[in-house]
Tab-separated table of N, CA and C and ligand atoms in Angstrom:
chain	number	residue	atom	x	y	z
A	1	MET	N	7.287	5.600	13.016
A	1	MET	CA	7.028	6.019	11.813
A	1	MET	C	5.756	5.686	11.042
A	2	GLN	N	5.148	4.498	11.032
A	2	GLN	CA	4.076	4.202	10.735
A	2	GLN	C	2.607	4.698	11.374
A	3	ASN	N	3.121	4.859	12.909
A	3	ASN	CA	1.991	5.497	13.347
A	3	ASN	C	1.532	7.055	12.577
A	4	MET	N	2.756	7.799	12.344
A	4	MET	CA	2.747	8.995	11.901
A	4	MET	C	1.994	8.930	10.517
A	5	ILE	N	2.607	8.029	9.696
A	5	ILE	CA	1.781	7.573	8.131
A	5	ILE	C	0.134	7.325	8.349
A	6	ASP	N	-0.376	6.358	9.359
A	6	ASP	CA	-1.258	6.136	9.528
A	6	ASP	C	-2.301	7.507	9.658
A	7	LYS	N	-1.730	8.073	10.595
A	7	LYS	CA	-2.559	9.336	11.224
A	7	LYS	C	-2.856	10.600	10.096
A	8	ILE	N	-1.860	10.352	9.027
A	8	ILE	CA	-1.958	11.241	7.962
A	8	ILE	C	-2.933	10.593	6.886
A	9	ILE	N	-2.755	9.368	7.007
A	9	ILE	CA	-3.765	8.902	5.628
A	9	ILE	C	-5.132	8.738	6.299
A	10	GLN	N	-5.446	8.823	7.481
A	10	GLN	CA	-6.723	8.841	8.200
A	10	GLN	C	-7.153	10.334	8.187
A	11	PHE	N	-6.438	11.225	8.099
A	11	PHE	CA	-6.770	12.620	8.115
A	11	PHE	C	-7.150	12.897	6.460
A	12	ARG	N	-6.537	12.291	5.596
A	12	ARG	CA	-6.528	12.639	4.188
A	12	ARG	C	-8.179	11.582	3.758
A	13	ASP	N	-8.267	10.563	4.547
A	13	ASP	CA	-9.587	10.051	3.959
A	13	ASP	C	-10.580	10.433	4.311
A	14	ASP	N	-10.445	10.830	5.796
A	14	ASP	CA	-11.259	11.656	6.211
A	14	ASP	C	-11.980	12.781	5.594
A	15	ARG	N	-11.402	13.283	4.757
A	15	ARG	CA	-11.650	14.776	3.986
A	15	ARG	C	-12.007	14.399	2.605
A	16	GLY	N	-11.852	12.827	2.287
A	16	GLY	CA	-12.013	12.612	0.673
A	16	GLY	C	-11.154	13.076	-0.105
A	17	TRP	N	-9.803	13.562	0.414
A	17	TRP	CA	-9.010	13.757	-0.843
A	17	TRP	C	-8.040	12.716	-1.538
A	18	LYS	N	-8.231	11.572	-1.121
A	18	LYS	CA	-7.389	10.553	-1.915
A	18	LYS	C	-7.436	10.693	-3.196
A	19	PRO	N	-8.510	10.753	-3.808
A	19	PRO	CA	-8.562	10.679	-5.461
A	19	PRO	C	-7.724	12.127	-6.140
A	20	TYR	N	-7.387	12.929	-5.243
A	20	TYR	CA	-6.619	14.351	-5.609
A	20	TYR	C	-5.259	13.998	-5.396
A	21	HIS	N	-4.815	13.230	-4.767
A	21	HIS	CA	-3.717	13.073	-4.265
A	21	HIS	C	-2.862	11.908	-5.265
A	22	ASN	N	-2.498	12.127	-6.168
A	22	ASN	CA	-1.885	11.651	-7.427
A	22	ASN	C	-0.374	11.982	-7.259
A	23	GLU	N	0.762	11.038	-7.632
A	23	GLU	CA	2.137	11.244	-7.596
A	23	GLU	C	2.551	12.728	-7.893
A	24	LYS	N	2.089	13.098	-9.028
A	24	LYS	CA	2.408	14.352	-9.430
A	24	LYS	C	2.174	15.565	-8.552
A	25	ASP	N	0.922	15.538	-8.337
A	25	ASP	CA	0.382	16.789	-7.583
A	25	ASP	C	1.328	16.231	-5.841
A	26	LEU	N	1.553	15.375	-5.266
A	26	LEU	CA	2.182	15.064	-4.056
A	26	LEU	C	3.542	15.623	-4.448
A	27	ALA	N	4.181	15.038	-5.581
A	27	ALA	CA	5.696	15.904	-5.653
A	27	ALA	C	5.473	17.350	-5.623
A	28	ILE	N	4.495	17.897	-6.306
A	28	ILE	CA	4.528	19.395	-6.748
A	28	ILE	C	4.202	20.007	-5.430
A	29	SER	N	3.811	19.248	-4.743
A	29	SER	CA	3.075	19.789	-3.049
A	29	SER	C	4.334	19.821	-2.061
A	30	ILE	N	5.212	18.921	-2.144
A	30	ILE	CA	6.403	18.668	-1.324
A	30	ILE	C	7.261	19.960	-1.575
A	31	ALA	N	7.431	19.996	-3.048
A	31	ALA	CA	8.249	21.323	-3.535
A	31	ALA	C	7.582	22.711	-2.918
A	32	LEU	N	6.632	22.896	-3.211
A	32	LEU	CA	5.801	24.051	-2.879
A	32	LEU	C	5.940	24.576	-1.128
A	33	GLU	N	5.732	23.182	-0.399
A	33	GLU	CA	6.022	23.239	0.913
A	33	GLU	C	7.249	23.524	1.274
A	34	ALA	N	8.307	23.093	0.668
A	34	ALA	CA	9.920	23.509	0.758
A	34	ALA	C	9.991	24.546	0.469
A	35	ASN	N	9.295	25.584	-0.399
A	35	ASN	CA	9.563	26.637	-0.812
A	35	ASN	C	9.036	27.446	0.474
A	36	GLU	N	7.774	27.253	0.977
A	36	GLU	CA	7.165	28.248	1.938
A	36	GLU	C	8.499	28.178	3.340
A	37	LEU	N	8.979	26.736	3.376
A	37	LEU	CA	10.039	26.901	4.289
A	37	LEU	C	11.024	27.946	4.187
A	38	LEU	N	11.295	28.088	2.610
A	38	LEU	CA	12.580	28.892	2.150
A	38	LEU	C	12.038	30.259	2.574
A	39	GLU	N	10.872	30.921	2.266
A	39	GLU	CA	10.496	31.787	2.506
A	39	GLU	C	10.875	32.292	3.936
A	40	ASN	N	10.903	31.814	4.904
A	40	ASN	CA	10.965	32.179	6.363
A	40	ASN	C	12.524	32.677	6.120
A	41	PHE	N	13.389	32.364	5.562
A	41	PHE	CA	14.670	32.696	5.811
A	41	PHE	C	15.240	33.618	4.437
A	42	GLN	N	14.283	33.741	3.484
A	42	GLN	CA	14.432	35.218	2.691
A	42	GLN	C	14.785	36.549	3.257
A	43	TRP	N	16.212	37.147	2.857
A	43	TRP	CA	16.239	38.487	3.123
A	43	TRP	C	17.057	38.336	4.611
A	44	LYS	N	16.750	37.375	5.315
A	44	LYS	CA	17.605	37.304	6.581
A	44	LYS	C	18.705	36.474	6.910
A	45	SER	N	19.189	36.643	7.783
A	45	SER	CA	20.112	35.560	8.266
A	45	SER	C	19.632	34.660	9.215
A	46	SER	N	20.232	33.309	9.085
A	46	SER	CA	19.536	32.286	9.703
A	46	SER	C	18.889	32.793	11.333
A	47	GLU	N	20.136	33.223	12.082
A	47	GLU	CA	19.663	33.806	12.895
A	47	GLU	C	18.235	34.411	12.962
A	48	GLU	N	18.232	35.484	12.417
A	48	GLU	CA	17.047	36.409	12.271
A	48	GLU	C	15.954	35.556	12.085
A	49	ALA	N	15.835	34.654	11.207
A	49	ALA	CA	14.702	33.834	10.706
A	49	ALA	C	14.491	32.900	11.687
A	50	LEU	N	15.477	32.531	12.581
A	50	LEU	CA	14.770	31.438	13.835
A	50	LEU	C	14.486	32.479	14.617
A	51	GLU	N	14.717	33.482	14.862
A	51	GLU	CA	14.505	34.312	15.609
A	51	GLU	C	12.702	34.947	15.919
A	52	SER	N	12.596	35.309	14.270
A	52	SER	CA	11.099	35.640	13.994
A	52	SER	C	10.254	34.469	13.787
A	53	SER	N	10.400	33.795	13.160
A	53	SER	CA	9.644	32.794	12.649
A	53	SER	C	9.750	31.262	12.634
A	54	THR	N	10.278	30.687	13.953
A	54	THR	CA	10.395	29.568	14.282
A	54	THR	C	9.241	28.827	14.002
A	55	GLU	N	8.006	29.147	14.589
A	55	GLU	CA	6.548	28.627	14.388
A	55	GLU	C	6.599	27.949	13.290
A	56	ASN	N	6.537	28.959	12.684
A	56	ASN	CA	6.613	28.829	11.047
A	56	ASN	C	7.050	27.764	10.173
A	57	ILE	N	8.574	27.890	10.378
A	57	ILE	CA	9.552	27.146	9.993
A	57	ILE	C	9.330	25.871	10.627
A	58	LYS	N	8.750	25.702	11.718
A	58	LYS	CA	8.484	24.284	12.304
A	58	LYS	C	7.048	23.921	11.279
A	59	ASP	N	6.081	24.604	10.983
A	59	ASP	CA	4.708	24.320	10.423
A	59	ASP	C	5.237	23.584	9.205
A	60	GLU	N	6.227	24.493	8.391
A	60	GLU	CA	6.607	24.349	6.856
A	60	GLU	C	7.125	22.722	6.842
A	61	MET	N	8.525	22.849	7.856
A	61	MET	CA	9.065	21.671	8.069
A	61	MET	C	8.088	20.463	8.144
A	62	ALA	N	6.976	20.352	8.832
A	62	ALA	CA	6.094	19.305	8.997
A	62	ALA	C	5.261	19.091	7.589
A	63	ASP	N	4.877	20.237	7.013
A	63	ASP	CA	3.882	20.178	5.738
A	63	ASP	C	4.837	19.172	4.663
A	64	VAL	N	6.098	19.479	4.554
A	64	VAL	CA	7.006	19.036	3.649
A	64	VAL	C	6.919	17.350	3.783
A	65	LEU	N	7.537	17.165	5.487
A	65	LEU	CA	7.050	15.512	5.439
A	65	LEU	C	5.901	14.714	5.199
A	66	ILE	N	4.736	15.978	5.586
A	66	ILE	CA	3.678	15.391	5.654
A	66	ILE	C	3.184	14.440	4.037
A	67	TYR	N	3.872	15.493	3.173
A	67	TYR	CA	3.443	15.352	1.726
A	67	TYR	C	4.502	14.286	1.327
A	68	LEU	N	5.979	13.918	1.673
A	68	LEU	CA	6.586	13.395	1.584
A	68	LEU	C	6.070	11.716	1.941
A	69	LEU	N	5.736	11.906	2.911
A	69	LEU	CA	5.190	10.371	3.622
A	69	LEU	C	3.863	10.042	2.658
A	70	GLN	N	3.000	11.078	2.220
A	70	GLN	CA	1.968	10.644	1.317
A	70	GLN	C	2.495	10.081	0.163
A	71	LEU	N	3.350	10.689	-0.545
A	71	LEU	CA	3.941	10.254	-1.633
A	71	LEU	C	4.721	8.999	-1.496
A	72	ALA	N	5.277	8.493	-0.765
A	72	ALA	CA	6.117	7.459	-0.345
A	72	ALA	C	4.785	6.224	-0.171
A	73	GLU	N	3.657	6.827	0.751
A	73	GLU	CA	2.551	5.699	0.901
A	73	GLU	C	1.933	5.311	-0.809
A	74	LYS	N	1.747	6.342	-1.137
A	74	LYS	CA	0.915	6.409	-2.384
A	74	LYS	C	1.813	4.997	-3.538
A	75	MET	N	3.273	5.128	-3.215
A	75	MET	CA	4.114	4.618	-4.206
A	75	MET	C	4.705	3.137	-3.700
A	76	ASN	N	4.185	2.648	-2.350
A	76	ASN	CA	4.224	1.828	-1.536
A	76	ASN	C	5.892	1.460	-1.315
A	77	ILE	N	6.523	2.981	-0.972
A	77	ILE	CA	7.846	2.837	-0.805
A	77	ILE	C	7.888	2.937	0.785
A	78	ASP	N	9.090	2.453	1.242
A	78	ASP	CA	9.124	2.333	2.734
A	78	ASP	C	10.304	3.189	2.699
A	79	LEU	N	9.949	4.327	3.463
A	79	LEU	CA	11.149	5.523	3.299
A	79	LEU	C	12.346	5.153	4.237
A	80	GLU	N	11.929	4.267	5.552
A	80	GLU	CA	13.239	3.961	6.411
A	80	GLU	C	13.868	3.135	5.606
A	81	GLU	N	13.560	2.053	4.911
A	81	GLU	CA	14.564	1.389	4.074
A	81	GLU	C	15.048	1.971	2.860
A	82	GLU	N	14.755	3.047	2.414
A	82	GLU	CA	15.138	3.733	1.526
A	82	GLU	C	16.294	4.933	1.925
A	83	VAL	N	16.272	5.237	3.128
A	83	VAL	CA	16.953	6.334	3.849
A	83	VAL	C	18.522	5.487	4.181
A	84	SER	N	18.155	4.045	4.697
A	84	SER	CA	19.177	3.207	5.111
A	84	SER	C	20.230	3.021	3.635
A	85	ARG	N	19.315	2.749	2.758
A	85	ARG	CA	19.675	2.387	1.517
A	85	ARG	C	20.647	3.416	1.083
A	86	LYS	N	19.914	4.640	0.731
A	86	LYS	CA	20.534	5.671	0.362
A	86	LYS	C	22.213	6.059	1.288
A	87	MET	N	22.039	5.955	2.301
A	87	MET	CA	23.074	6.680	3.550
A	87	MET	C	24.378	5.622	3.175
A	88	GLU	N	24.180	4.460	2.753
A	88	GLU	CA	25.246	3.296	2.255
A	88	GLU	C	25.961	3.804	1.103
A	89	LYS	N	24.884	4.279	0.341
A	89	LYS	CA	25.366	4.815	-0.988
A	89	LYS	C	26.451	6.156	-0.795
A	90	ASN	N	25.724	6.956	0.077
A	90	ASN	CA	26.484	8.365	0.528
A	90	ASN	C	27.786	7.887	1.047
A	91	ALA	N	27.739	6.982	1.852
A	91	ALA	CA	29.062	6.894	2.550
A	91	ALA	C	30.059	6.249	1.715
A	92	ILE	N	29.585	5.272	0.429
A	92	ILE	CA	30.634	4.922	-0.387
A	92	ILE	C	31.061	5.988	-1.183
A	93	LYS	N	30.300	7.004	-1.580
A	93	LYS	CA	30.502	8.503	-2.452
A	93	LYS	C	30.987	9.332	-1.891
A	94	TYR	N	31.172	9.507	-0.485
A	94	TYR	CA	31.761	10.333	0.345
A	94	TYR	C	32.596	9.542	1.404
A	95	PRO	N	33.628	9.103	1.304
A	95	PRO	CA	34.405	8.042	2.414
A	95	PRO	C	34.752	9.351	3.332
A	96	ILE	N	35.038	8.700	4.594
A	96	ILE	CA	35.584	9.877	5.872
A	96	ILE	C	37.258	9.698	5.553
A	97	ASN	N	37.588	11.070	5.641
A	97	ASN	CA	39.022	11.151	5.372
A	97	ASN	C	39.800	10.586	6.596
A	98	LYS	N	40.657	10.212	6.287
A	98	LYS	CA	41.596	9.330	7.679
A	98	LYS	C	42.980	10.030	7.401
B	101	MG	MG1	2.549	24.985	4.162
């Protein structure tokens, strides 16, 4: 994961975009890219969307993650740690029915 973050940060810094990447705009960008992902499915069944738009769906999924990782980096958040913590919380909230 750190390798991926380093690549994204390098890409941003090479283009001088760091000053524009504040927390608010990164959060907005995550939501906008998530909506671009949704556009691929609008008015279609899942099967139809996957058949016609898999490449674009993959692009938009990557865009969401790219902005999410940039927001985490900006806020000094270790997302691997936070996912583990949240999964533990989820396990308590949604126990396995035995
Ligand atoms: Mg996009």
